[in-house]
CSV table of C-alpha atoms and ligand atoms in Angstrom, one decimal:
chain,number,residue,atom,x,y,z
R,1,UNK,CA,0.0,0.0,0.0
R,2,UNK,CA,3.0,2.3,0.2
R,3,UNK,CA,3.5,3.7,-3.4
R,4,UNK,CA,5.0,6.9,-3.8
R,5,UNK,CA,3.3,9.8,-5.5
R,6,UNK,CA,5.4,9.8,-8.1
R,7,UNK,CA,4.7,6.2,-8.6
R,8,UNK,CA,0.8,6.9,-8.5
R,9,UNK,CA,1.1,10.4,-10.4
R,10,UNK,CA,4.5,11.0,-12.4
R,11,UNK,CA,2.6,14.2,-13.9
R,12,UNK,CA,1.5,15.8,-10.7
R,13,UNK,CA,4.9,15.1,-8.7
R,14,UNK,CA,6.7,16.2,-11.8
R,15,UNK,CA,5.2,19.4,-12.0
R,16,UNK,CA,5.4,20.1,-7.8
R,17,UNK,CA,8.9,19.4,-8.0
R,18,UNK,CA,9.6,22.1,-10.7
R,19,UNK,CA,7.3,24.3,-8.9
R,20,UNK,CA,9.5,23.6,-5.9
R,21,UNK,CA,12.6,24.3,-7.8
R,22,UNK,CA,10.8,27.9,-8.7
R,23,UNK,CA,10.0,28.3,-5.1
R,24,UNK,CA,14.0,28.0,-4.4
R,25,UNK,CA,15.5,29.8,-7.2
R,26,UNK,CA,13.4,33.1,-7.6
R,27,UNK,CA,12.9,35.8,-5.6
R,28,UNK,CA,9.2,35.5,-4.4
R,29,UNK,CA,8.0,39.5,-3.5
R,30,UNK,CA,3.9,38.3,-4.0
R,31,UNK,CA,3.0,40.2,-0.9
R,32,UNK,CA,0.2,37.5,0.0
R,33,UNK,CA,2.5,34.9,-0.1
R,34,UNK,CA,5.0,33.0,2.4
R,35,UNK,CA,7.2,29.9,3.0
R,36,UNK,CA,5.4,28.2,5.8
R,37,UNK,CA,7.8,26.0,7.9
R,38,UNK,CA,8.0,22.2,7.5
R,39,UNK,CA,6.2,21.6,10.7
R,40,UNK,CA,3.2,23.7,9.4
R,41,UNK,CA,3.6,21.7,6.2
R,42,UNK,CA,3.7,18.3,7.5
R,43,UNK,CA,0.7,19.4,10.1
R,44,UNK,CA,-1.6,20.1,6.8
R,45,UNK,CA,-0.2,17.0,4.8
R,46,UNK,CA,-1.2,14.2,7.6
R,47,UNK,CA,-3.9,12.0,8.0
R,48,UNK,CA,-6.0,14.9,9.2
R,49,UNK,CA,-7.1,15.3,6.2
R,50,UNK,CA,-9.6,11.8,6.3
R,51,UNK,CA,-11.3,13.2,9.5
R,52,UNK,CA,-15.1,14.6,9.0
R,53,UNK,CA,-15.9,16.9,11.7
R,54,UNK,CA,-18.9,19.3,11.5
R,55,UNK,CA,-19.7,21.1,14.8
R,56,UNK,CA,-17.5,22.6,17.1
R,57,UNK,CA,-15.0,20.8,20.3
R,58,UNK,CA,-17.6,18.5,22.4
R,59,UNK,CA,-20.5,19.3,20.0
R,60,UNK,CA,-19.6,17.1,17.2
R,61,UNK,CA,-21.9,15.6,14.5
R,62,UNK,CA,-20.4,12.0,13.9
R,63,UNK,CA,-18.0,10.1,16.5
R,64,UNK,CA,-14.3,9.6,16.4
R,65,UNK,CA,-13.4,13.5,17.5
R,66,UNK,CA,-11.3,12.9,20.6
R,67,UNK,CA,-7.8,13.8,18.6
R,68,UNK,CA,-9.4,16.8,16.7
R,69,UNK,CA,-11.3,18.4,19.6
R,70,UNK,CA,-7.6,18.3,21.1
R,71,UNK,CA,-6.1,20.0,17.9
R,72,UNK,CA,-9.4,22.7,17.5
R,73,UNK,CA,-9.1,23.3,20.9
R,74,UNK,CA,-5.1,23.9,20.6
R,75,UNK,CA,-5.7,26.1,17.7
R,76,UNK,CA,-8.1,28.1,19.8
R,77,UNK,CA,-6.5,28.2,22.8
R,78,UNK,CA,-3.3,29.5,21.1
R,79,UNK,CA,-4.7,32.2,18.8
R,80,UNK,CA,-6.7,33.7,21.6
R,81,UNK,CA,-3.3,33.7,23.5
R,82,UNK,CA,-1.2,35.3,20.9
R,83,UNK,CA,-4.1,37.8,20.1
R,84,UNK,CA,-5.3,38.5,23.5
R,85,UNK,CA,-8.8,37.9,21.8
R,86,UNK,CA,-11.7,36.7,23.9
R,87,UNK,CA,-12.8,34.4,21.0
R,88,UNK,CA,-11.7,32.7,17.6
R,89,UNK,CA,-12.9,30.4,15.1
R,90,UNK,CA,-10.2,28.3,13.0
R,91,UNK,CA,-12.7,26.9,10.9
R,92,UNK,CA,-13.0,29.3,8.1
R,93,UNK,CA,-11.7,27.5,4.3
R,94,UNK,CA,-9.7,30.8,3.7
R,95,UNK,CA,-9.6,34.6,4.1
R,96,UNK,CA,-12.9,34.9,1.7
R,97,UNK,CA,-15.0,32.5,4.1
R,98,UNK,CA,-13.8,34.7,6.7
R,99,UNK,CA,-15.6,37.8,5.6
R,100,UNK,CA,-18.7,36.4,4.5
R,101,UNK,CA,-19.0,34.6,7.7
R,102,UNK,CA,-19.1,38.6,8.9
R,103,UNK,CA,-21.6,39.3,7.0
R,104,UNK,CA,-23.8,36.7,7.7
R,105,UNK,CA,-23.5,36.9,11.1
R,106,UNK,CA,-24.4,40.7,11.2
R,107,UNK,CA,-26.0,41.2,8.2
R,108,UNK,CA,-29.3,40.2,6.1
R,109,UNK,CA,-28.9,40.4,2.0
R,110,UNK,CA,-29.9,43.7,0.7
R,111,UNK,CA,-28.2,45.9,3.8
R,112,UNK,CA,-25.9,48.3,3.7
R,113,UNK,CA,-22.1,47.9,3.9
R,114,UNK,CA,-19.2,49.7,3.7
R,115,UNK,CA,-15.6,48.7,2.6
R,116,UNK,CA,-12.3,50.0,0.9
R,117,UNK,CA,-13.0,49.8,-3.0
R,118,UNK,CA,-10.8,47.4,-5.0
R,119,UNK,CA,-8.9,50.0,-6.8
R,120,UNK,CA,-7.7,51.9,-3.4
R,121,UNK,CA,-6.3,48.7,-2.2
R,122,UNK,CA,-9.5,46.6,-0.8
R,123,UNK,CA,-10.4,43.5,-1.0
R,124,UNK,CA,-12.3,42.1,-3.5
R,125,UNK,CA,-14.9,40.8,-0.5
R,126,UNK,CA,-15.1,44.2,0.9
R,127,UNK,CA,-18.3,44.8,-1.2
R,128,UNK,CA,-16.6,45.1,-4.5
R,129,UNK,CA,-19.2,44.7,-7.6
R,130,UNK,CA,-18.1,41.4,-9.3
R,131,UNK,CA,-17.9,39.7,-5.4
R,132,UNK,CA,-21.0,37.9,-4.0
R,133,UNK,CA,-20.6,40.4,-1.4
R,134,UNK,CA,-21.5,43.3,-3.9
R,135,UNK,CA,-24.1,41.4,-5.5
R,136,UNK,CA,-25.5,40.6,-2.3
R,137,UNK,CA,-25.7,43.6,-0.3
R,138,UNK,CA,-25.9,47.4,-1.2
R,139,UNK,CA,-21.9,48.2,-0.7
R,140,UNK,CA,-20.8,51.7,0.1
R,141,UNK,CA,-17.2,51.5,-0.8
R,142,UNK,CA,-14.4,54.5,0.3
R,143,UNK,CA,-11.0,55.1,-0.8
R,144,UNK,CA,-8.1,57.0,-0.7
R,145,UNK,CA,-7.4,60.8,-1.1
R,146,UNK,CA,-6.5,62.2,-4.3
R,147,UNK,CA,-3.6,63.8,-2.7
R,148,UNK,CA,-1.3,61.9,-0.4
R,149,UNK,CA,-3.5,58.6,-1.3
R,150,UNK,CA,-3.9,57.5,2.6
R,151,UNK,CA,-7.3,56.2,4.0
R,152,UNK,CA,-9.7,59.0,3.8
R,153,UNK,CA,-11.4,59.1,7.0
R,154,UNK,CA,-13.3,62.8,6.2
R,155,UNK,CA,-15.1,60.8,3.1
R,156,UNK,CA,-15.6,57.5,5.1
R,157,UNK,CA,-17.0,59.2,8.6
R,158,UNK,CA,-19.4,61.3,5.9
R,159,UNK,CA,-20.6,58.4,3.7
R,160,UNK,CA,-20.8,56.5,6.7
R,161,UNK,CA,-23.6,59.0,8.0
R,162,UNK,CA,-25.2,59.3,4.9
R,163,UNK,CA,-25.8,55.4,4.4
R,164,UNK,CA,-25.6,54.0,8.0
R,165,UNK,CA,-24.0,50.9,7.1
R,166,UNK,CA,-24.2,47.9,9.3
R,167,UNK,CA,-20.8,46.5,8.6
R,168,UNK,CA,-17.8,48.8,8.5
R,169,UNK,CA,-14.7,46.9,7.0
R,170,UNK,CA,-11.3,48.0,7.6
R,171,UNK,CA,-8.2,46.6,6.4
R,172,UNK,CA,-6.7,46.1,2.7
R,173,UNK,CA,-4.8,44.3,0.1
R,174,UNK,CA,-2.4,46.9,-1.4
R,175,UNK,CA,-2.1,49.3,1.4
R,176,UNK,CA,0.9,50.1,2.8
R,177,UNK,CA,0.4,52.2,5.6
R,178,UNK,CA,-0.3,51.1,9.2
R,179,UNK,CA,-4.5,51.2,9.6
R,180,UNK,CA,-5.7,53.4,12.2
R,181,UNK,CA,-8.5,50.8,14.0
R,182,UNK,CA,-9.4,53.6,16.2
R,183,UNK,CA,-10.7,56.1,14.5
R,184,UNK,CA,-12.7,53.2,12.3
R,185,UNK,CA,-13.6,52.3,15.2
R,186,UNK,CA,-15.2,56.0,16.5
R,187,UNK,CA,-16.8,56.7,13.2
R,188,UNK,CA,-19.0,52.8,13.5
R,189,UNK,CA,-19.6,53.8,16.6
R,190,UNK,CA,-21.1,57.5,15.5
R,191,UNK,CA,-23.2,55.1,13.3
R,192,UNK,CA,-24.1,51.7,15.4
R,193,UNK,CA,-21.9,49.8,12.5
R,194,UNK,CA,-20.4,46.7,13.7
R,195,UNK,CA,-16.7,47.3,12.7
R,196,UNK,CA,-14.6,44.2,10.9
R,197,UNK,CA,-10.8,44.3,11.0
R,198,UNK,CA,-9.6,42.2,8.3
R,199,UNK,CA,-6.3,41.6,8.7
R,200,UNK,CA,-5.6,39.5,6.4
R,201,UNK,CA,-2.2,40.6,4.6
R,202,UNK,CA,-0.8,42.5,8.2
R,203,UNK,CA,-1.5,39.3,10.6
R,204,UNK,CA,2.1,38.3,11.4
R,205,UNK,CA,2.8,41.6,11.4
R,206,UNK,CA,0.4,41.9,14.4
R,207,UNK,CA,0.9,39.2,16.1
R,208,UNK,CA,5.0,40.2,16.1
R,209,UNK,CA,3.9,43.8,17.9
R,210,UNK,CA,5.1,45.4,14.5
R,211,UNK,CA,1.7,47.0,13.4
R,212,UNK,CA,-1.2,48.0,16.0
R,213,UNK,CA,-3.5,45.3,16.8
R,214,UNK,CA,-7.3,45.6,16.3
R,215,UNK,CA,-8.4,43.2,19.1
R,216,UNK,CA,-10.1,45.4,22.1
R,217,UNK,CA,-11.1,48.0,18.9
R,218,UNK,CA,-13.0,46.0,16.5
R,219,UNK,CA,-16.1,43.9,17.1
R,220,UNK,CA,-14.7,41.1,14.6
R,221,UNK,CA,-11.4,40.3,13.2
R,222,UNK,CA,-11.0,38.2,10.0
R,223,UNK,CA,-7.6,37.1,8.8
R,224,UNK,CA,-6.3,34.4,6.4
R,225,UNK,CA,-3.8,32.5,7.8
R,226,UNK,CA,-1.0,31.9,5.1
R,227,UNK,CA,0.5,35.6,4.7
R,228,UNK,CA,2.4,37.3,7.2
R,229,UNK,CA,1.3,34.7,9.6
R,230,UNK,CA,3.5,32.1,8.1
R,231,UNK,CA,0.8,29.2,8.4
R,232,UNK,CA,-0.6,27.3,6.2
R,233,UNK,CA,-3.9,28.4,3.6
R,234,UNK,CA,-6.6,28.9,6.0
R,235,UNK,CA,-8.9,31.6,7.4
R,236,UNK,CA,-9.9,32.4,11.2
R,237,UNK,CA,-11.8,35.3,12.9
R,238,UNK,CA,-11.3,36.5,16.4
R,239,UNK,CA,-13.9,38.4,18.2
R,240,UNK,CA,-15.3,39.8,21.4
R,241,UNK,CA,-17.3,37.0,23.4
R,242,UNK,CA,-20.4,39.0,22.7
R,243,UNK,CA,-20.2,37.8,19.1
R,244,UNK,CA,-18.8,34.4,19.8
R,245,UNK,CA,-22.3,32.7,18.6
R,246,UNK,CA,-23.3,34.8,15.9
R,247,UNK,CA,-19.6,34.0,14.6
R,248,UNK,CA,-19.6,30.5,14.6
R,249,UNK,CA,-23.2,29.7,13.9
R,250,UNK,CA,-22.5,31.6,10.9
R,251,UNK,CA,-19.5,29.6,9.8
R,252,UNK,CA,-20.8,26.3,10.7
R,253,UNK,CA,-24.1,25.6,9.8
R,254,UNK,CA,-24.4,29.0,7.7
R,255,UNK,CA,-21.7,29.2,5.6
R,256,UNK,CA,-19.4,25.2,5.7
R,257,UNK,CA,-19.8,21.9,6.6
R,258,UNK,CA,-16.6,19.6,7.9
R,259,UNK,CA,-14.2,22.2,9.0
R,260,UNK,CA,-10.8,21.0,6.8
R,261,UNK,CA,-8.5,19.3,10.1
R,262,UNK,CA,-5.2,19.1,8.4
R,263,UNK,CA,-6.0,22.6,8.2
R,264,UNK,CA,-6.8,23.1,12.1
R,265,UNK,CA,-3.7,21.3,12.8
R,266,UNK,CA,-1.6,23.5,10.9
R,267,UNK,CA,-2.9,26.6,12.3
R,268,UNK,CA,-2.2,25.1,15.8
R,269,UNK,CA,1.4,24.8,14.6
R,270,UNK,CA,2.0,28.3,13.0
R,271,UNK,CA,0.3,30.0,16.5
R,272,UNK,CA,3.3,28.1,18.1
R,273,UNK,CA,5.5,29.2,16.1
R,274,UNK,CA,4.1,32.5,16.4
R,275,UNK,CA,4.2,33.1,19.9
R,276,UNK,CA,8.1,33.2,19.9
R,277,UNK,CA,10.6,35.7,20.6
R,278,UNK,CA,12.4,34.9,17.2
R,279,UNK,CA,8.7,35.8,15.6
R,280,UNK,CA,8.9,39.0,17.3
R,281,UNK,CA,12.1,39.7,15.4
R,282,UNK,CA,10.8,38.3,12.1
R,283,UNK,CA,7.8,40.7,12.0
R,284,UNK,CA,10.5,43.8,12.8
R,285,UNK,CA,13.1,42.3,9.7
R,286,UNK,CA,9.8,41.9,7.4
R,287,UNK,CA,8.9,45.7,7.7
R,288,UNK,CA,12.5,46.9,7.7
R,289,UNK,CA,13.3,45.2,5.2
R,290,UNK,CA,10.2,46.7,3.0
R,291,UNK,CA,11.7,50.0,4.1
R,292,UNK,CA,15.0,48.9,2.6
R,293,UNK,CA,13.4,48.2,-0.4
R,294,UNK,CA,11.5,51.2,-1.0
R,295,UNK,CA,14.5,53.8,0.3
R,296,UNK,CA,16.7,52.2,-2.4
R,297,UNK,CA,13.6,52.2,-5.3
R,298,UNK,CA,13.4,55.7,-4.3
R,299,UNK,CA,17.1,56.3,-5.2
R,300,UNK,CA,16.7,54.6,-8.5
R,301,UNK,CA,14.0,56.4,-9.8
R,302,UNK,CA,10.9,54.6,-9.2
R,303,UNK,CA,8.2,56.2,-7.4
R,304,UNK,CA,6.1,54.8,-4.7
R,305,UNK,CA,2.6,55.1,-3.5
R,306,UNK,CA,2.7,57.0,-0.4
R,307,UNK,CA,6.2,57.6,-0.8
R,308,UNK,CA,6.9,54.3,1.3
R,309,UNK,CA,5.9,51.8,3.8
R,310,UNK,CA,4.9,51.1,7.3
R,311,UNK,CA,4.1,47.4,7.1
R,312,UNK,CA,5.2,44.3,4.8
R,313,UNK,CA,4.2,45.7,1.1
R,314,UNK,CA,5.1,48.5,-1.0
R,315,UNK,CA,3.5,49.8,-4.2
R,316,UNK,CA,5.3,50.9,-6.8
R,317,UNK,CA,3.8,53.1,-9.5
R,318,UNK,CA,6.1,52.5,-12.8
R,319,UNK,CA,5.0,55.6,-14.5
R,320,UNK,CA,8.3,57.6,-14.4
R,321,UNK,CA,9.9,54.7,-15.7
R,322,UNK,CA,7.9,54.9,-18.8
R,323,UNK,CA,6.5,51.0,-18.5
R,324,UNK,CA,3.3,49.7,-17.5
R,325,UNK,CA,2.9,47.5,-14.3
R,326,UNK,CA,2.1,44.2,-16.7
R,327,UNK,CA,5.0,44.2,-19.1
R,328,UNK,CA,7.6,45.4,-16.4
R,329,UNK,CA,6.2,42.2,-14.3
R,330,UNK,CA,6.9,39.9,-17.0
R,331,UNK,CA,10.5,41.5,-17.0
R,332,UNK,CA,10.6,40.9,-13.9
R,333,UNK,CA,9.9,37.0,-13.6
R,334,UNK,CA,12.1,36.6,-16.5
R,335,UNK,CA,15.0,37.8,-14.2
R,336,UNK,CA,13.8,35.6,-11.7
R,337,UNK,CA,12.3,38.5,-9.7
R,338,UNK,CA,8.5,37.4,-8.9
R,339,UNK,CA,5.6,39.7,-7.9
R,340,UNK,CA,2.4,40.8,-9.4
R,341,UNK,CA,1.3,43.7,-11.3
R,342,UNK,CA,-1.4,46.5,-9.6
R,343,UNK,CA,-3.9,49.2,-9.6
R,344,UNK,CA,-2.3,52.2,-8.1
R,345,UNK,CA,-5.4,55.4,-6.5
R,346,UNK,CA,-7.0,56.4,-9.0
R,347,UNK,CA,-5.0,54.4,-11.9
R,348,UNK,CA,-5.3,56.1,-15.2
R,349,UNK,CA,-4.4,52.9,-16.8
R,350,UNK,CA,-7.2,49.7,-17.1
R,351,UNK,CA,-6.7,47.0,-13.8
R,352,UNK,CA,-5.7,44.3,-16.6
R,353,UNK,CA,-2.9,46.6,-17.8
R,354,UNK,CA,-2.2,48.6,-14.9
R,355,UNK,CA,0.7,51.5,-13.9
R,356,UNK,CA,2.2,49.2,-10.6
R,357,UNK,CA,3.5,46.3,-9.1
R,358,UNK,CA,2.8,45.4,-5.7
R,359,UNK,CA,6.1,44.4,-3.7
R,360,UNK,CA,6.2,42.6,-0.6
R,361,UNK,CA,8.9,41.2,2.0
R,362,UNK,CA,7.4,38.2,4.3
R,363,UNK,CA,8.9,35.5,1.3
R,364,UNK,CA,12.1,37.0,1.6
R,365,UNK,CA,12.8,37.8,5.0
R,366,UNK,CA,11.6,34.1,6.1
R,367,UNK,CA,14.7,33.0,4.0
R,368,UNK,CA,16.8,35.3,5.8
R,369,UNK,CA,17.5,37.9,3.3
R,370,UNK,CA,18.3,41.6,4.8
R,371,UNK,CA,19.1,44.7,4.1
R,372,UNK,CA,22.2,43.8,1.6
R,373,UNK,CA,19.6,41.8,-0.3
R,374,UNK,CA,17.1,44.6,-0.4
R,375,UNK,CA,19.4,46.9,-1.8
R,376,UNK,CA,20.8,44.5,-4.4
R,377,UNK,CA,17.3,43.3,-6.1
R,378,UNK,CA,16.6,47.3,-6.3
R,379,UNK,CA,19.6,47.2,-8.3
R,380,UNK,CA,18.9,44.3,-10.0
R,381,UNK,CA,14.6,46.2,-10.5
R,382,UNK,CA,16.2,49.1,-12.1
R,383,UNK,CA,18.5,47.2,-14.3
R,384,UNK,CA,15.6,45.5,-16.1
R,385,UNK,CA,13.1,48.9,-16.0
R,386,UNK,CA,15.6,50.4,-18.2
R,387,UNK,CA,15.7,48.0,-20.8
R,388,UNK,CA,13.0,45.3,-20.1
R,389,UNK,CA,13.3,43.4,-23.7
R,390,UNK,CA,16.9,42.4,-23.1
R,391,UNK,CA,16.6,38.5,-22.1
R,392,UNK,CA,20.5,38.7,-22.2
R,393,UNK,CA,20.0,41.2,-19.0
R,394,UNK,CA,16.9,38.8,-17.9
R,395,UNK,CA,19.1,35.9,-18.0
R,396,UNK,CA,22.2,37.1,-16.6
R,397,UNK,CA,19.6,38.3,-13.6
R,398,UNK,CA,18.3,35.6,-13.1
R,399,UNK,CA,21.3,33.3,-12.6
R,400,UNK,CA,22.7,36.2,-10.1
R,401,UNK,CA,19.5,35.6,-8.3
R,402,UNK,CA,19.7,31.9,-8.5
R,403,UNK,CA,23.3,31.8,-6.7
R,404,UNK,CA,22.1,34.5,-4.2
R,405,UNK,CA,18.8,32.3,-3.3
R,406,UNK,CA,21.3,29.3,-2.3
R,407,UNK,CA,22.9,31.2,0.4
R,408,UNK,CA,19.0,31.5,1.8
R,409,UNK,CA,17.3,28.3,1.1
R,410,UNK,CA,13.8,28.5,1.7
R,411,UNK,CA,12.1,25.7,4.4
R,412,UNK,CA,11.3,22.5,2.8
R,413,UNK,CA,12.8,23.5,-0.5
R,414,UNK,CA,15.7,21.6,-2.4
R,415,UNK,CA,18.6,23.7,-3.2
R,416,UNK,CA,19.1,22.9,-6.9
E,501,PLP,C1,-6.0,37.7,0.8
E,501,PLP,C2,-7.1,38.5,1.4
E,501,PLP,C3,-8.4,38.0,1.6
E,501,PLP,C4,-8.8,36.6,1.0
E,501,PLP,O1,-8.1,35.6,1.4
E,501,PLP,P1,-8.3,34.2,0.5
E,501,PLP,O2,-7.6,33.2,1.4
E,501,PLP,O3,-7.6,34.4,-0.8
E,501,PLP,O4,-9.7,33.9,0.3
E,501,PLP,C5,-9.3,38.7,2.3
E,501,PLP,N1,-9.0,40.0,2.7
E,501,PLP,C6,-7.9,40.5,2.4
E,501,PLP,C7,-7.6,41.9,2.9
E,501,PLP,C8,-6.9,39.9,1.8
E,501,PLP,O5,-5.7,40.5,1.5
């Protein structure tokens, strides 16, 4: 009964192994994304997986629980810890599950809700038009200002009167500027809104003490769990005890059925992991190293929105380079350089062919890469803006970068 994948599959472990050979060689600067550690891996590859489990620890709907009310209750018990939250939930499938789990716990289809539009830097379940959760509810959404393009909290706290939203949401995808929970917080109060903190992109950044926490300001928190956080793809919500039933029954029965185990487990492992001094320090090298990053884009040329970063990510806007976001991308990847292309406030340019790239550090600094590093791939950014047809210049790139990522190898990953 022991055959291999490879045996079983040959196409399928084929193409994981290349994409673990990309994982090693490239520089990896998606902001969502991470290298969770081994443990986390092996947690969410285990028999867990085989386990059905719908309900909650000692409320269970079939038999057989005892090992995975011990794991849900670990989960728990550690994320509530690490958060100082009165209550969590590890059952969400992912960060998207999450939020709607919000909304149905708060909300009934047709109200009002309020979130930061897609172009600004929200999330696409923050109301946004082509989500469920635009479809679904009447969605307010705020932005940016035109000038220094930070959260504009004159607009929201105004449109927030004028609409009364029940659901406030606060937190972003391509923001990179610390989120002031606080005043969110006073302007759903000056309208009875129930205020959601998704946190999904900033998570290990809060848990490492690195960027203000939103537990004790908002109601509900929403994360995913494979960003910053380091675990592996998963979604949780923390919230006051207040909420703690609305929360779950919305996630299980109203949203899922058998929450995914391996999953659970894997969590468990990463809020261990989490709660560690070392952690601490690997939320602190993640934001300096952004700030690295961006000081020596700024002294190439590029230009950045906001003019920097407080937290993880940094968004570049490639007009005075003369190249859009999407071509300059592709560059990018050729020189083995790997992040995504991006809407910048009030983008000029259409979202499929946009004027940015979003940058961030979390891959990176979880292979140990610093400052030196930081400065060198601006080098190596500029290089290929300034003549991004020259596969000669790609290639030569991307070999640098392929002897640079040995010295850093990534957890779990082959050096090559
Ligand atoms: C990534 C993200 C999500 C969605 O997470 P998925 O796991 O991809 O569903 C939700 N909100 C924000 C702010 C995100 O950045």
């Amino acid at each position: 009964m022991t055959t291999t994948l490879a045996q079983v599959d040959p196409e399928i472990a084929e193409l994981i192994s290349a994409e673990k050979t990309r994982q090693a060689d490239n520089l990896r600067l998606i902001a969502s994304e991470n290298y969770a550690s081994e443990a986390v891996m092996e947690a969410s590859a285990s028999v867990l997986t085989n386990k059905y489990s719908e309900g909650y620890p000692g409320r269970r709907y079939y038999q057989g629980q005892d090992n995975v009310d011990a794991i849900e209750r670990l989960a728990n018990v550690r994320l509530r810890k690490l958060f100082g939250a009165e209550w969590s939930n590890v059952q969400p499938y992912s960060g998207s599950p999450a939020n709607l789990a919000a909304y149905l716990a708060f909300c009934d289809a047709g109200d009002t809700i309020m979130g930061m539009g897609l172009p600004a830097g929200g999330h696409l379940t923050h109301g946004w038009n082509v989500s469920i959760t635009g479809k679904y509810f009447k969605s307010i959404a705020y932005g940016v200002t035109k000038t220094d393009h930070r959260i504009d909290f004159d607009t929201i706290r105004s449109l927030a009167k004028e609409h009364r939203p029940k659901l406030i949401f606060c937190g972003a995808t391509a923001y990179p500027r610390t989120i002031d929970f606080g005043t969110f917080r006073s302007i759903a109060d000056e309208v009875d809104a129930i205020l959601v903190a998704d946190i999904a992109h900033i998570a290990g950044l809060v848990a490492a003490g690195v960027h203000p926490t939103p537990v004790g300001t908002a109601q509900v928190i929403t994360s995913t769990t494979h960003k910053t956080f380091r675990g592996p793809r998963g979604g949780m919500i923390l919230c006051d005890k207040v909420h703690a039933k609305a929360i779950n029954r919305a996630v299980f029965p109203g949203l899922q059925g058998g929450p995914h185990n391996h999953t659970t487990a894997a969590i468990a492992v990463a809020a261990k992991e989490a709660d560690c001094p070392e952690f601490k320090i690997y939320g602190a090298k993640i934001v300096e190293n952004a700030k690295a990053l961006g000081e020596a884009l700024l002294g190439y040329g590029f230009s950045l929105i906001t003019g920097g970063t407080d937290n993880h990510l940094l968004l570049a806007d490639l007009t005075p380079k003369g190249i859009g976001g999407k071509p300059y991308a592709q560059a990018l990847e050729k020189a083995g350089i790997v992040c995504n292309y991006n809407s910048i406030p009030f983008d000029p340019r259409k979202p499929f062919d946009p004027s940015g790239i979003r940058l961030g550090t979390a891959a990176l600094t979880t292979r140990g890469m610093g400052v030196q590093q930081m400065t060198q791939l601006a080098g190596w950014m500029n290089e290929v803006a300034q003549s991004h047809e020259d596969e000669t210049l790609q290639a030569r790139i991307a070999g640098e970068i392929k002897e640079l990522c040995a010295q850093f190898p990534a957890p779990g990953l082959p050096l090559s």
